[in-house]
mmCIF file of C-alpha atoms and ligand atoms in Angstrom:
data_model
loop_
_atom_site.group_PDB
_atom_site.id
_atom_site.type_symbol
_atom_site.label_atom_id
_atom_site.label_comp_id
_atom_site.label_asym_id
_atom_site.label_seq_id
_atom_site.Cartn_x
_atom_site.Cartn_y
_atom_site.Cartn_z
ATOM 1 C CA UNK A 1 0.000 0.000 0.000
ATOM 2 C CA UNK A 2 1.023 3.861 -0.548
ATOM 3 C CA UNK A 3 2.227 5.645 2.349
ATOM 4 C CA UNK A 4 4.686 8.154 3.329
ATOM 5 C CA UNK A 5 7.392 7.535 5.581
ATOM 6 C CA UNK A 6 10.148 9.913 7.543
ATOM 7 C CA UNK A 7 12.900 8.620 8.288
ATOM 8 C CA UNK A 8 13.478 10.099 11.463
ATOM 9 C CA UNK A 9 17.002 11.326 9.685
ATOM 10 C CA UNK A 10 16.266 13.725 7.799
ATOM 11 C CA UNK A 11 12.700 15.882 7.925
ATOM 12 C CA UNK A 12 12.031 15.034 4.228
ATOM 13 C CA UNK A 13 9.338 12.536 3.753
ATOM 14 C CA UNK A 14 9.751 9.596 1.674
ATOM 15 C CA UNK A 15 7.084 8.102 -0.646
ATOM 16 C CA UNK A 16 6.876 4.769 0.970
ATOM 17 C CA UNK A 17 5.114 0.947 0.118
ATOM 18 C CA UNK A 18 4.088 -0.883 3.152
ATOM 19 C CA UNK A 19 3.121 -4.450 3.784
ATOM 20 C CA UNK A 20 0.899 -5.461 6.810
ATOM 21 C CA UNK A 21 1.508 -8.608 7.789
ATOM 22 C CA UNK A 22 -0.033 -10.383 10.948
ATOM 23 C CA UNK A 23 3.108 -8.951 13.519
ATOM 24 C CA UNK A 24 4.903 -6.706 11.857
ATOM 25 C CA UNK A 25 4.805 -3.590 9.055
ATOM 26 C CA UNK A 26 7.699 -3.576 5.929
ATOM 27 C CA UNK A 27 8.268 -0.202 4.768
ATOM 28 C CA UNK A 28 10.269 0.105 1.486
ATOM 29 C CA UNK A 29 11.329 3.293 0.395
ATOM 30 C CA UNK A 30 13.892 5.188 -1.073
ATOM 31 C CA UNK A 31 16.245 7.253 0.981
ATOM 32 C CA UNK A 32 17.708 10.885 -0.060
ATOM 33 C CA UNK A 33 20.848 9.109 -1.955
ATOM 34 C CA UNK A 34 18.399 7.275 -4.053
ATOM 35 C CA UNK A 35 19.012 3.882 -2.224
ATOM 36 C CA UNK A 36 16.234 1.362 -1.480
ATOM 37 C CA UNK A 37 15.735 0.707 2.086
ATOM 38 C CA UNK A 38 13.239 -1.348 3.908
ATOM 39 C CA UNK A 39 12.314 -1.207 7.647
ATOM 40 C CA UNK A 40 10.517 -3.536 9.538
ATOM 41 C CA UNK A 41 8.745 -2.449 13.012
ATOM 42 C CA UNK A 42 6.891 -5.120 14.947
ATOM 43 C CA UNK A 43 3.223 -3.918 14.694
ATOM 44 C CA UNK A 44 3.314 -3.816 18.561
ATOM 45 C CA UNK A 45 5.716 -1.090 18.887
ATOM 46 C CA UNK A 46 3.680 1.114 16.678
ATOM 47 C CA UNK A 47 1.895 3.913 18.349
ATOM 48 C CA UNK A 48 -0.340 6.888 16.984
ATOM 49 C CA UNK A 49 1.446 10.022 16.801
ATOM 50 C CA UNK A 50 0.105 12.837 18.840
ATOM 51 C CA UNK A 51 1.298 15.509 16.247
ATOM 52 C CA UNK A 52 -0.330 14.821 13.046
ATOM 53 C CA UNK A 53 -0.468 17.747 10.450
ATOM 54 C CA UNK A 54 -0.652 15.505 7.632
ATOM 55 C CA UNK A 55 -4.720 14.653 7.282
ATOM 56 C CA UNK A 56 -3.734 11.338 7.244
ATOM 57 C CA UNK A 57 -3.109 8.753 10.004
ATOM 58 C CA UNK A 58 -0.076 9.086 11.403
ATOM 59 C CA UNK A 59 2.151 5.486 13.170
ATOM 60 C CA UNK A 60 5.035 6.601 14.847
ATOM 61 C CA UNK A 61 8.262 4.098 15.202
ATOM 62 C CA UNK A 62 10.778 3.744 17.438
ATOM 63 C CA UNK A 63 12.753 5.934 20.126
ATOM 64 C CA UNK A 64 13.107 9.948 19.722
ATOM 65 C CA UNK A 65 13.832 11.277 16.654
ATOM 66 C CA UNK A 66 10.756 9.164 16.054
ATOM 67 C CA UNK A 67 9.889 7.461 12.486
ATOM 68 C CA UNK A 68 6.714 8.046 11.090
ATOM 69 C CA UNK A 69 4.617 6.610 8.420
ATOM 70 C CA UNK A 70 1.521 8.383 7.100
ATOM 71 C CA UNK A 71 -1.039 6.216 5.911
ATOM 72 C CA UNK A 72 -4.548 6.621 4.345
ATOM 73 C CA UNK A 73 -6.913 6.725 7.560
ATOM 74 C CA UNK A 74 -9.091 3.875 5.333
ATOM 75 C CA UNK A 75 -6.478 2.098 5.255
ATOM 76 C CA UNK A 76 -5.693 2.233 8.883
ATOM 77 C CA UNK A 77 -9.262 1.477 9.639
ATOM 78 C CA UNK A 78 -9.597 -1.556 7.397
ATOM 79 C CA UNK A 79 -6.297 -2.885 7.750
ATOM 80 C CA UNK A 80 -4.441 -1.805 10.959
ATOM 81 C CA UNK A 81 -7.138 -1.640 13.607
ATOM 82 C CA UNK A 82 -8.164 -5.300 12.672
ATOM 83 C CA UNK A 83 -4.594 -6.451 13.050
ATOM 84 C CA UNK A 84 -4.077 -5.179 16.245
ATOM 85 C CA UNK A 85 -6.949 -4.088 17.790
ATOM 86 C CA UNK A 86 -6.117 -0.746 18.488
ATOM 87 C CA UNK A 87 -2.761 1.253 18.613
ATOM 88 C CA UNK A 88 -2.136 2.907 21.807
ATOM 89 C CA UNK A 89 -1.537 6.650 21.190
ATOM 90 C CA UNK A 90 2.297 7.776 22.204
ATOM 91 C CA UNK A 91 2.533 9.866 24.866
ATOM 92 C CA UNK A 92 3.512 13.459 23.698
ATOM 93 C CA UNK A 93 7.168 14.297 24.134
ATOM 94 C CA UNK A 94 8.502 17.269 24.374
ATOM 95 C CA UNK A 95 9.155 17.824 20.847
ATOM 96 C CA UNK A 96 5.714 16.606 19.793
ATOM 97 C CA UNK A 97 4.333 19.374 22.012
ATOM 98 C CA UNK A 98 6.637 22.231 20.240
ATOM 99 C CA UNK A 99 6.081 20.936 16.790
ATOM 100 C CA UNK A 100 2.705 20.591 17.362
ATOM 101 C CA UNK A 101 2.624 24.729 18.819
ATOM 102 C CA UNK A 102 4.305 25.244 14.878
ATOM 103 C CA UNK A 103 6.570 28.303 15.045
ATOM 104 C CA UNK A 104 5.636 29.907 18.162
ATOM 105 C CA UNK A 105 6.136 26.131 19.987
ATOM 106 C CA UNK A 106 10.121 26.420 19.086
ATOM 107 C CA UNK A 107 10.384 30.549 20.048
ATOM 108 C CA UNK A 108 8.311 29.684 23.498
ATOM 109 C CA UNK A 109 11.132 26.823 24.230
ATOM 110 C CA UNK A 110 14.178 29.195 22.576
ATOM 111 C CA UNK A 111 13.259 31.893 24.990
ATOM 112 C CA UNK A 112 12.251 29.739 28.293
ATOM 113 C CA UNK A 113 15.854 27.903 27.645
ATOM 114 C CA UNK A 114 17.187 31.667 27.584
ATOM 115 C CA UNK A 115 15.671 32.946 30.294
ATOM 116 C CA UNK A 116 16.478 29.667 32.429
ATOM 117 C CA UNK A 117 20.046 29.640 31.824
ATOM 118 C CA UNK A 118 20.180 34.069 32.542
ATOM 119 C CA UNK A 119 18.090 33.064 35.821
ATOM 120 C CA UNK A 120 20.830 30.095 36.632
ATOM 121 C CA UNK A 121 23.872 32.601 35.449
ATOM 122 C CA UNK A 122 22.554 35.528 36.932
ATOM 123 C CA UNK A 123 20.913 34.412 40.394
ATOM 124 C CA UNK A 124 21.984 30.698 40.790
ATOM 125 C CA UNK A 125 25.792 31.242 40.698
ATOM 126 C CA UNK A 126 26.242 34.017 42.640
ATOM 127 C CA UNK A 127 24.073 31.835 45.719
ATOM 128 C CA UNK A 128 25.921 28.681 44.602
ATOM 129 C CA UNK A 129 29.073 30.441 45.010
ATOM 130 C CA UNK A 130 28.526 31.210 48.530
ATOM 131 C CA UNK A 131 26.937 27.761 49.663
ATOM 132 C CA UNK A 132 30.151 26.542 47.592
ATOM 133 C CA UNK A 133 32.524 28.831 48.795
ATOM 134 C CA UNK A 134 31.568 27.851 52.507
ATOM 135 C CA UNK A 135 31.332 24.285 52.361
ATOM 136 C CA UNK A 136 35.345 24.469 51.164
ATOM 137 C CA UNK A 137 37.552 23.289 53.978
ATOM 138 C CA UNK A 138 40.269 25.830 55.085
ATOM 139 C CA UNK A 139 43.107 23.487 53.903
ATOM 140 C CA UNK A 140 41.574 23.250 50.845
ATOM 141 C CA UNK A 141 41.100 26.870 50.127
ATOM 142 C CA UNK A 142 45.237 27.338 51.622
ATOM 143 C CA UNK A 143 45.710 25.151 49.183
ATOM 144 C CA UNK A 144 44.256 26.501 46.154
ATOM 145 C CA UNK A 145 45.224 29.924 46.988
ATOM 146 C CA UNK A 146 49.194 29.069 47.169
ATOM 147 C CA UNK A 147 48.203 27.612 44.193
ATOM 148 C CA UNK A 148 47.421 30.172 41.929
ATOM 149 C CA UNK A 149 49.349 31.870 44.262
ATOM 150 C CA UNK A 150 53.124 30.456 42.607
ATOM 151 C CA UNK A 151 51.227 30.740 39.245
ATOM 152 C CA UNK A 152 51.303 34.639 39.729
ATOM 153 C CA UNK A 153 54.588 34.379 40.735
ATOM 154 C CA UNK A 154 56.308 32.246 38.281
ATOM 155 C CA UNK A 155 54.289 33.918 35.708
ATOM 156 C CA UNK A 156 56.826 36.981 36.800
ATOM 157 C CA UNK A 157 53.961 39.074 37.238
ATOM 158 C CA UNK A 158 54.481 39.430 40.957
ATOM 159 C CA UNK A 159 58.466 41.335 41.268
ATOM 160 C CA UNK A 160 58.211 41.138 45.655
ATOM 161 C CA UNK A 161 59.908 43.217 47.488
ATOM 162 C CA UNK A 162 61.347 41.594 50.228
ATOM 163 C CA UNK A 163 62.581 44.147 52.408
ATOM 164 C CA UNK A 164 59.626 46.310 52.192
ATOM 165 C CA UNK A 165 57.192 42.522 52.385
ATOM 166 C CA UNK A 166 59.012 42.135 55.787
ATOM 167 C CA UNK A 167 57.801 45.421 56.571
ATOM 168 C CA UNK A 168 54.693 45.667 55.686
ATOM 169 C CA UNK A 169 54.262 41.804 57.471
ATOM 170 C CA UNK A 170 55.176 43.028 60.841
ATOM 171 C CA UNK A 171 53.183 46.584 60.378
ATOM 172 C CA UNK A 172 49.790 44.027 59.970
ATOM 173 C CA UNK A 173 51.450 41.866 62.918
ATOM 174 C CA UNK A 174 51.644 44.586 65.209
ATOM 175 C CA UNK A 175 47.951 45.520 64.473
ATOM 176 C CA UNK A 176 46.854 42.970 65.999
ATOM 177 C CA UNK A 177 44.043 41.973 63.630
ATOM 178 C CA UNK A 178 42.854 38.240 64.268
ATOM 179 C CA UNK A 179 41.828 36.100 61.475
ATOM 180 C CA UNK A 180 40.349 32.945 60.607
ATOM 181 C CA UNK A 181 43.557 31.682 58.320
ATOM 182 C CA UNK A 182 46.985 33.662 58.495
ATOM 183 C CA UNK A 183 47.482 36.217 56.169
ATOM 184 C CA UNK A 184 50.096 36.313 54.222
ATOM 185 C CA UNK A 185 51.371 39.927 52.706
ATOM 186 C CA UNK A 186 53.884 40.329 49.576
ATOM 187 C CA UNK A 187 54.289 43.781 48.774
ATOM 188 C CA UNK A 188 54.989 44.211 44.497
ATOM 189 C CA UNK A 189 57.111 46.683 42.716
ATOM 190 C CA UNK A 190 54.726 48.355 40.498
ATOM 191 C CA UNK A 191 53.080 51.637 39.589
ATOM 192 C CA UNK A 192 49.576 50.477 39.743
ATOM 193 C CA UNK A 193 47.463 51.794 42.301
ATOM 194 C CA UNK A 194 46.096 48.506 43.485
ATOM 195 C CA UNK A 195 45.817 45.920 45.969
ATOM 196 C CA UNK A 196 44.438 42.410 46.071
ATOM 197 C CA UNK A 197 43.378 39.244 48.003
ATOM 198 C CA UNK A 198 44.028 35.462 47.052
ATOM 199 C CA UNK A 199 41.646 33.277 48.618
ATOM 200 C CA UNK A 200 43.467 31.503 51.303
ATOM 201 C CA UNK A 201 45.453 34.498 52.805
ATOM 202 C CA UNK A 202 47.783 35.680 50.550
ATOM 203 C CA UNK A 203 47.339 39.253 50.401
ATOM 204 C CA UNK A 204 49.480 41.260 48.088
ATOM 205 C CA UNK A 205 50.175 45.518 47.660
ATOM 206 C CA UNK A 206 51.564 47.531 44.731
ATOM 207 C CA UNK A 207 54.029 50.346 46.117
ATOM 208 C CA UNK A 208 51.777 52.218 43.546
ATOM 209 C CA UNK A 209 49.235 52.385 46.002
ATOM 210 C CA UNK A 210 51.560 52.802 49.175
ATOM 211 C CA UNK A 211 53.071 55.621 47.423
ATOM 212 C CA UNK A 212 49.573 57.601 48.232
ATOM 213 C CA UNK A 213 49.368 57.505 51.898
ATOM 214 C CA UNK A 214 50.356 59.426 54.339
ATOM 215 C CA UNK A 215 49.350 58.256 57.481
ATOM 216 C CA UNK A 216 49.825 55.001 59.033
ATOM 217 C CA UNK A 217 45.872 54.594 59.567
ATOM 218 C CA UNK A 218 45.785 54.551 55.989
ATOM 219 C CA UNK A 219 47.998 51.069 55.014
ATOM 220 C CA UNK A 220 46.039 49.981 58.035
ATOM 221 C CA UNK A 221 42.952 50.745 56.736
ATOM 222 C CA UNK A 222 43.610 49.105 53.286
ATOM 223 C CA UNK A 223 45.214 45.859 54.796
ATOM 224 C CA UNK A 224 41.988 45.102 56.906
ATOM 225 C CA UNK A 225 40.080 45.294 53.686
ATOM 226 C CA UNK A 226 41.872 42.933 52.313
ATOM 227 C CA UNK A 227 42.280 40.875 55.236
ATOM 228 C CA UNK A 228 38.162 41.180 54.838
ATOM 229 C CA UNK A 229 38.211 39.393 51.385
ATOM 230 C CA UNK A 230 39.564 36.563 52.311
ATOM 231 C CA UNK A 231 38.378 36.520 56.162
ATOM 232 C CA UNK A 232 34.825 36.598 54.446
ATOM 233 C CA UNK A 233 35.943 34.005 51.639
ATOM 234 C CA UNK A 234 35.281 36.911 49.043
ATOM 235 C CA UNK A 235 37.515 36.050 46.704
ATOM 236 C CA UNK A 236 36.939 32.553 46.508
ATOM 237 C CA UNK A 237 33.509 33.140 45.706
ATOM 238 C CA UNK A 238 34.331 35.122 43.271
ATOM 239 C CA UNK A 239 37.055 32.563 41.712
ATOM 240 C CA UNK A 240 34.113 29.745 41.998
ATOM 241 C CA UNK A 241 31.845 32.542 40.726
ATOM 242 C CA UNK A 242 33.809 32.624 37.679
ATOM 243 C CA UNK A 243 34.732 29.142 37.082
ATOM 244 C CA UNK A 244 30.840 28.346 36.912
ATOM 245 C CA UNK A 245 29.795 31.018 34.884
ATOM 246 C CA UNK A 246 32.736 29.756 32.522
ATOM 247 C CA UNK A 247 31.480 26.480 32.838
ATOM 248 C CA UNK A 248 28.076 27.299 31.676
ATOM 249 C CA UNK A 249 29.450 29.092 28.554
ATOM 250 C CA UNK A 250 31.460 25.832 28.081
ATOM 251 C CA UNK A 251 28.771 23.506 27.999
ATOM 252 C CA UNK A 252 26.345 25.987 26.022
ATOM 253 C CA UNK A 253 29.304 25.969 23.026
ATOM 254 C CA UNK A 254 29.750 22.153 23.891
ATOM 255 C CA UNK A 255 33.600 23.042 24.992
ATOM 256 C CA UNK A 256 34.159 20.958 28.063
ATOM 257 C CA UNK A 257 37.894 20.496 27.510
ATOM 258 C CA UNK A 258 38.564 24.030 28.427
ATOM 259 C CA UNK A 259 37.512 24.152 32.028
ATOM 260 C CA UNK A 260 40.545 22.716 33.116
ATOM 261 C CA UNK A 261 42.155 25.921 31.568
ATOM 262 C CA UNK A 262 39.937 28.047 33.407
ATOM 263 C CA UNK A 263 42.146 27.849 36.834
ATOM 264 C CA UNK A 264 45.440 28.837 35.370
ATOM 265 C CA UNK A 265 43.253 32.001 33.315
ATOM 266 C CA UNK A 266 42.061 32.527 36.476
ATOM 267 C CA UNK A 267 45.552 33.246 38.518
ATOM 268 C CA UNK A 268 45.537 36.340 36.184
ATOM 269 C CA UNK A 269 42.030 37.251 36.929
ATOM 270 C CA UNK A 270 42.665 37.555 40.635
ATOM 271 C CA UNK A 271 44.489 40.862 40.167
ATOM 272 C CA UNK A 272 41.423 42.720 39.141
ATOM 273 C CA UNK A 273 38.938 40.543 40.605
ATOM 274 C CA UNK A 274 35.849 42.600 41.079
ATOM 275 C CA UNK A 275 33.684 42.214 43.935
ATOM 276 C CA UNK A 276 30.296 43.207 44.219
ATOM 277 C CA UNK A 277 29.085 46.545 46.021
ATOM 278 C CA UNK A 278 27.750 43.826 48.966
ATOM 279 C CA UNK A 279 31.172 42.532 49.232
ATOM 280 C CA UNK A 280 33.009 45.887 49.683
ATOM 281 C CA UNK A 281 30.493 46.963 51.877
ATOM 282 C CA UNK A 282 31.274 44.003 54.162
ATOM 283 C CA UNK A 283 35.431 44.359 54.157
ATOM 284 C CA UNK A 284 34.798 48.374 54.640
ATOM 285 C CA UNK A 285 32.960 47.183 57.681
ATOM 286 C CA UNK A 286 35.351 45.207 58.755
ATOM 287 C CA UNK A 287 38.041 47.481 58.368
ATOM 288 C CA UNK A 288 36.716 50.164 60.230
ATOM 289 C CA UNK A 289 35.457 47.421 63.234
ATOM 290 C CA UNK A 290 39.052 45.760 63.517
ATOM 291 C CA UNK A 291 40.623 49.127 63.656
ATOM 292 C CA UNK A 292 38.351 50.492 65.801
ATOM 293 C CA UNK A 293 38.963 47.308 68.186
ATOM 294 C CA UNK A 294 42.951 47.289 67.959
ATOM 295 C CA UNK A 295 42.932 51.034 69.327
ATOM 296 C CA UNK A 296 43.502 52.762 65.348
ATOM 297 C CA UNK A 297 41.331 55.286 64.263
ATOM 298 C CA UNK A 298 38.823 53.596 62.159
ATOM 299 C CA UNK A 299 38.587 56.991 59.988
ATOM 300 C CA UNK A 300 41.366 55.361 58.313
ATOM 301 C CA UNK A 301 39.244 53.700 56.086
ATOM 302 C CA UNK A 302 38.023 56.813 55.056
ATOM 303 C CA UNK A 303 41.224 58.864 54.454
ATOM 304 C CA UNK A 304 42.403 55.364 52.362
ATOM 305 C CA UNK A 305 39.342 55.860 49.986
ATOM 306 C CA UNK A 306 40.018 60.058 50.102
ATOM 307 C CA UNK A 307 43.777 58.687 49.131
ATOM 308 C CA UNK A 308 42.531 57.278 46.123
ATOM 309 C CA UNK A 309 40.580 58.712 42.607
ATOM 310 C CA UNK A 310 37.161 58.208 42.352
ATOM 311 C CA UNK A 311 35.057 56.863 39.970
ATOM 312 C CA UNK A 312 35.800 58.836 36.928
ATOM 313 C CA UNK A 313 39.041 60.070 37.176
ATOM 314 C CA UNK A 314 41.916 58.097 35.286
ATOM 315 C CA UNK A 315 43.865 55.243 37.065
ATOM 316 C CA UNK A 316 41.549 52.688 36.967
ATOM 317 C CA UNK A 317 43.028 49.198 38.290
ATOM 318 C CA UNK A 318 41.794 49.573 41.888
ATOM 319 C CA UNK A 319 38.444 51.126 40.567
ATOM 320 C CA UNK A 320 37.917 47.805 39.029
ATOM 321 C CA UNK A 321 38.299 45.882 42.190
ATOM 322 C CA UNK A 322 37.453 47.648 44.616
ATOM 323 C CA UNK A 323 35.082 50.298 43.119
ATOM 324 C CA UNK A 324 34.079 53.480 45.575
ATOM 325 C CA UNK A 325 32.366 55.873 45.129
ATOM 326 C CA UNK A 326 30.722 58.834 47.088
ATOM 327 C CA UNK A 327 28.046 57.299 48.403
ATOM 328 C CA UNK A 328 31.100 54.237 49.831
ATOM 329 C CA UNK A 329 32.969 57.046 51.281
ATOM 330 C CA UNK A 330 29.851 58.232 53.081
ATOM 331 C CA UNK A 331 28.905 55.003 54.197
ATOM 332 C CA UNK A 332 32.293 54.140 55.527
ATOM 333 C CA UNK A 333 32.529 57.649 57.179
ATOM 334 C CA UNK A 334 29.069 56.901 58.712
ATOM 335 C CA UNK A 335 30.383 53.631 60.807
ATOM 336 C CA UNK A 336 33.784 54.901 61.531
ATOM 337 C CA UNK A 337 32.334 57.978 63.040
ATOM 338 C CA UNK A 338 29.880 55.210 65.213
ATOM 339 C CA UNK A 339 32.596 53.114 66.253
ATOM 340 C CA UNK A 340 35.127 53.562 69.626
ATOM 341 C CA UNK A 341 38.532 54.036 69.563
ATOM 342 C CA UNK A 342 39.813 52.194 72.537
ATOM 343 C CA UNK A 343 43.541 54.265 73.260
ATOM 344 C CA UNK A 344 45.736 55.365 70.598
ATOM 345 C CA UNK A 345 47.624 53.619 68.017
ATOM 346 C CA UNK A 346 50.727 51.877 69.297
ATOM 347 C CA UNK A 347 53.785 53.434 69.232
ATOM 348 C CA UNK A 348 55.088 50.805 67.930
ATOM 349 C CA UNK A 349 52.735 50.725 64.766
ATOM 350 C CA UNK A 350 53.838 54.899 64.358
ATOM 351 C CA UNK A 351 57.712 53.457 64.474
ATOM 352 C CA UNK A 352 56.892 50.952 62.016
ATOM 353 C CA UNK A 353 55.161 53.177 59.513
ATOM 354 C CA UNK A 354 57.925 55.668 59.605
ATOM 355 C CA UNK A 355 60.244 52.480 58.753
ATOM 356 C CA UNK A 356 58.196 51.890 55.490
ATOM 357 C CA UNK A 357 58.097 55.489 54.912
ATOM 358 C CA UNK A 358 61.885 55.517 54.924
ATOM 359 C CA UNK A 359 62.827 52.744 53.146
ATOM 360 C CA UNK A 360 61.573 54.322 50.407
ATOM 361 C CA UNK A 361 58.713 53.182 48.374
ATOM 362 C CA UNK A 362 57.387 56.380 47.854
ATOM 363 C CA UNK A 363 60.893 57.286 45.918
ATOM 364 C CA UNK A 364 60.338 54.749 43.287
ATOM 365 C CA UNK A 365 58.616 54.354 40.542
HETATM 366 ZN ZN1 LIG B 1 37.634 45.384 48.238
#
């Protein structure tokens, strides 16, 4: 008998013969490279299709993509439901549904998919970042900071000073600042005004930005910020925040092979890792509380922002992660203002400060 058949290769249907036998249905047809071909489906296995725009009746064969053979509905009646009763109808998949919704079915799916994986990027990461981010043990996240850590460093990005590192260690030391994993300070030859966090402790300062202060309450200020990133797991958030986000991009382009790569990308990302307004608003408030407790004037934090440009004016590496603005400064003013000073700063932290001031960074570069 006549019938048309798809192949469930390509969407082009095939003029088709069919013989009904007791338990099973032949199809012979000829395939797009003019070949003969003949399928056999045990009648059992045939179901009606739920999507049927061809007038006819419409057997579907077979796992998704589905193969279909339209036959004349007399046909089916005289010949088909005597054989087997009665065909079951398939249960509508997916596809069935869109095709059978024509154009709009497939834009309704393109732009659910769309807005699913925005909602996921956009909302899902950032929370799955922090669940992530705290369920990481502290050995694990020492580990993985040294990590990327050396990469900076044997990258040759990272030229340390090692007088002015030893330094800068004992000014933080002599603060007084407890935290949950030791920080560790490296202080980099460079004229960028910038300063950054490595999950797991490592904390490292461009004499760029050194070169701007002029009070001790200042490099105080800015290494309690700092200290905040990774005391509040910041940056590793931010590091899982991007590996996922990459991730998704990967599997969207069907690129799996390249999240390994992400890591080492990521060493280089860590210098202008941005945090989120949120973020900064939690390390300013640490700042200002740990100075506040250790006896420093917490309006440190404040003259470190007044140190620095704002939003708009040039030098823009610190801008980009750690952005301020008025409405920062005003904040940050705001809580410092609130908080006691218990005594004065040490003595010892002035003496120190006037060490870093003399051995010299603000000479160089
Ligand atoms: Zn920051």
């Amino acid at each position: 008998m006549n019938a048309t058949f798809f192949d469930g290769k390509v969407s082009r249907p095939h003029p088709a013969q069919y013989t009904l036998s007791a338990y099973t249905v032949e199809i012979r047809y000829t395939d797009t490279d003019g070949q003969e071909q003949e399928v056999v489906w045990p009648l059992q296995e045939a179901r009606l299709a739920t999507w049927n725009p061809s007038g006819k009746t419409r057997l579907q064969f077979g796992p998704f993509p589905h193969q279909y053979l339209d036959v004349e509905t007399a046909d089916y009646e005289a010949r088909f439901i005597p054989a087997r009763q009665l065909l079951k109808p398939a249960r509508p998949g997916l596809y069935e549904f869109v095709l059978s919704k024509g154009f709009r079915g497939v834009v309704l799916v393109g732009v659910v998919t769309v807005a699913l994986l925005w909602v996921l990027y956009a909302y899902g990461i950032p929370a799955l970042s922090l669940q992530v981010a705290r369920q990481v043990p502290a050995e694990q996240e020492v580990a993985l900071g040294d990590m990327l850590y050396r990469q900076l460093e044997n990258s040759g990005q990272l030229p340390v000073d090692k007088a002015k590192t030893a330094h800068v260690e004992r000014f933080w030391r002599e603060m007084g600042v407890k935290t949950r994993l030791p920080i560790r300070i490296a202080v980099v030859e460079s004229k960028d005004v910038n300063a950054f966090a490595v999950p797991g402790g490592h904390v490292v300062v461009f004499t760029g930005i050194l070169k701007k202060f002029n009070r001790p309450e200042q490099l105080a200020a800015l290494l309690a910020h700092e200290a905040a990133h990774v005391e509040k797991r910041h940056s590793l958030q931010q590091l899982i925040r991007s590996i996922a986000a990459y991730s998704i991009i990967s599997v969207m382009f069907g690129d799996v092979s390249g999240i390994t790569a992400v890591l080492v990308d990521n060493a280089d990302n860590l210098v202008s890792l941005s945090y989120s307004r949120q973020h900064e608003a939690e390390a300013d408030a640490f700042a200002v509380e740990q100075l506040a407790r250790q006896g420093i004037d917490p309006m440190g934090a404040v003259w470190l922002m007044e140190a620095l440009p704002t939003e708009g004016e040039v030098i823009p590496t610190l801008l980009r992660s750690h952005p301020h603005n008025a409405e920062r400064v005003a904040a940050t003013r705001a809580l410092a203002k609130k908080a006691r000073t218990r005594g004065n700063s040490s003595p010892e932290l002035k003496r120190l400060w006037n060490e870093i001031k003399a051995a010299g960074f603000s000479l160089k570069s």
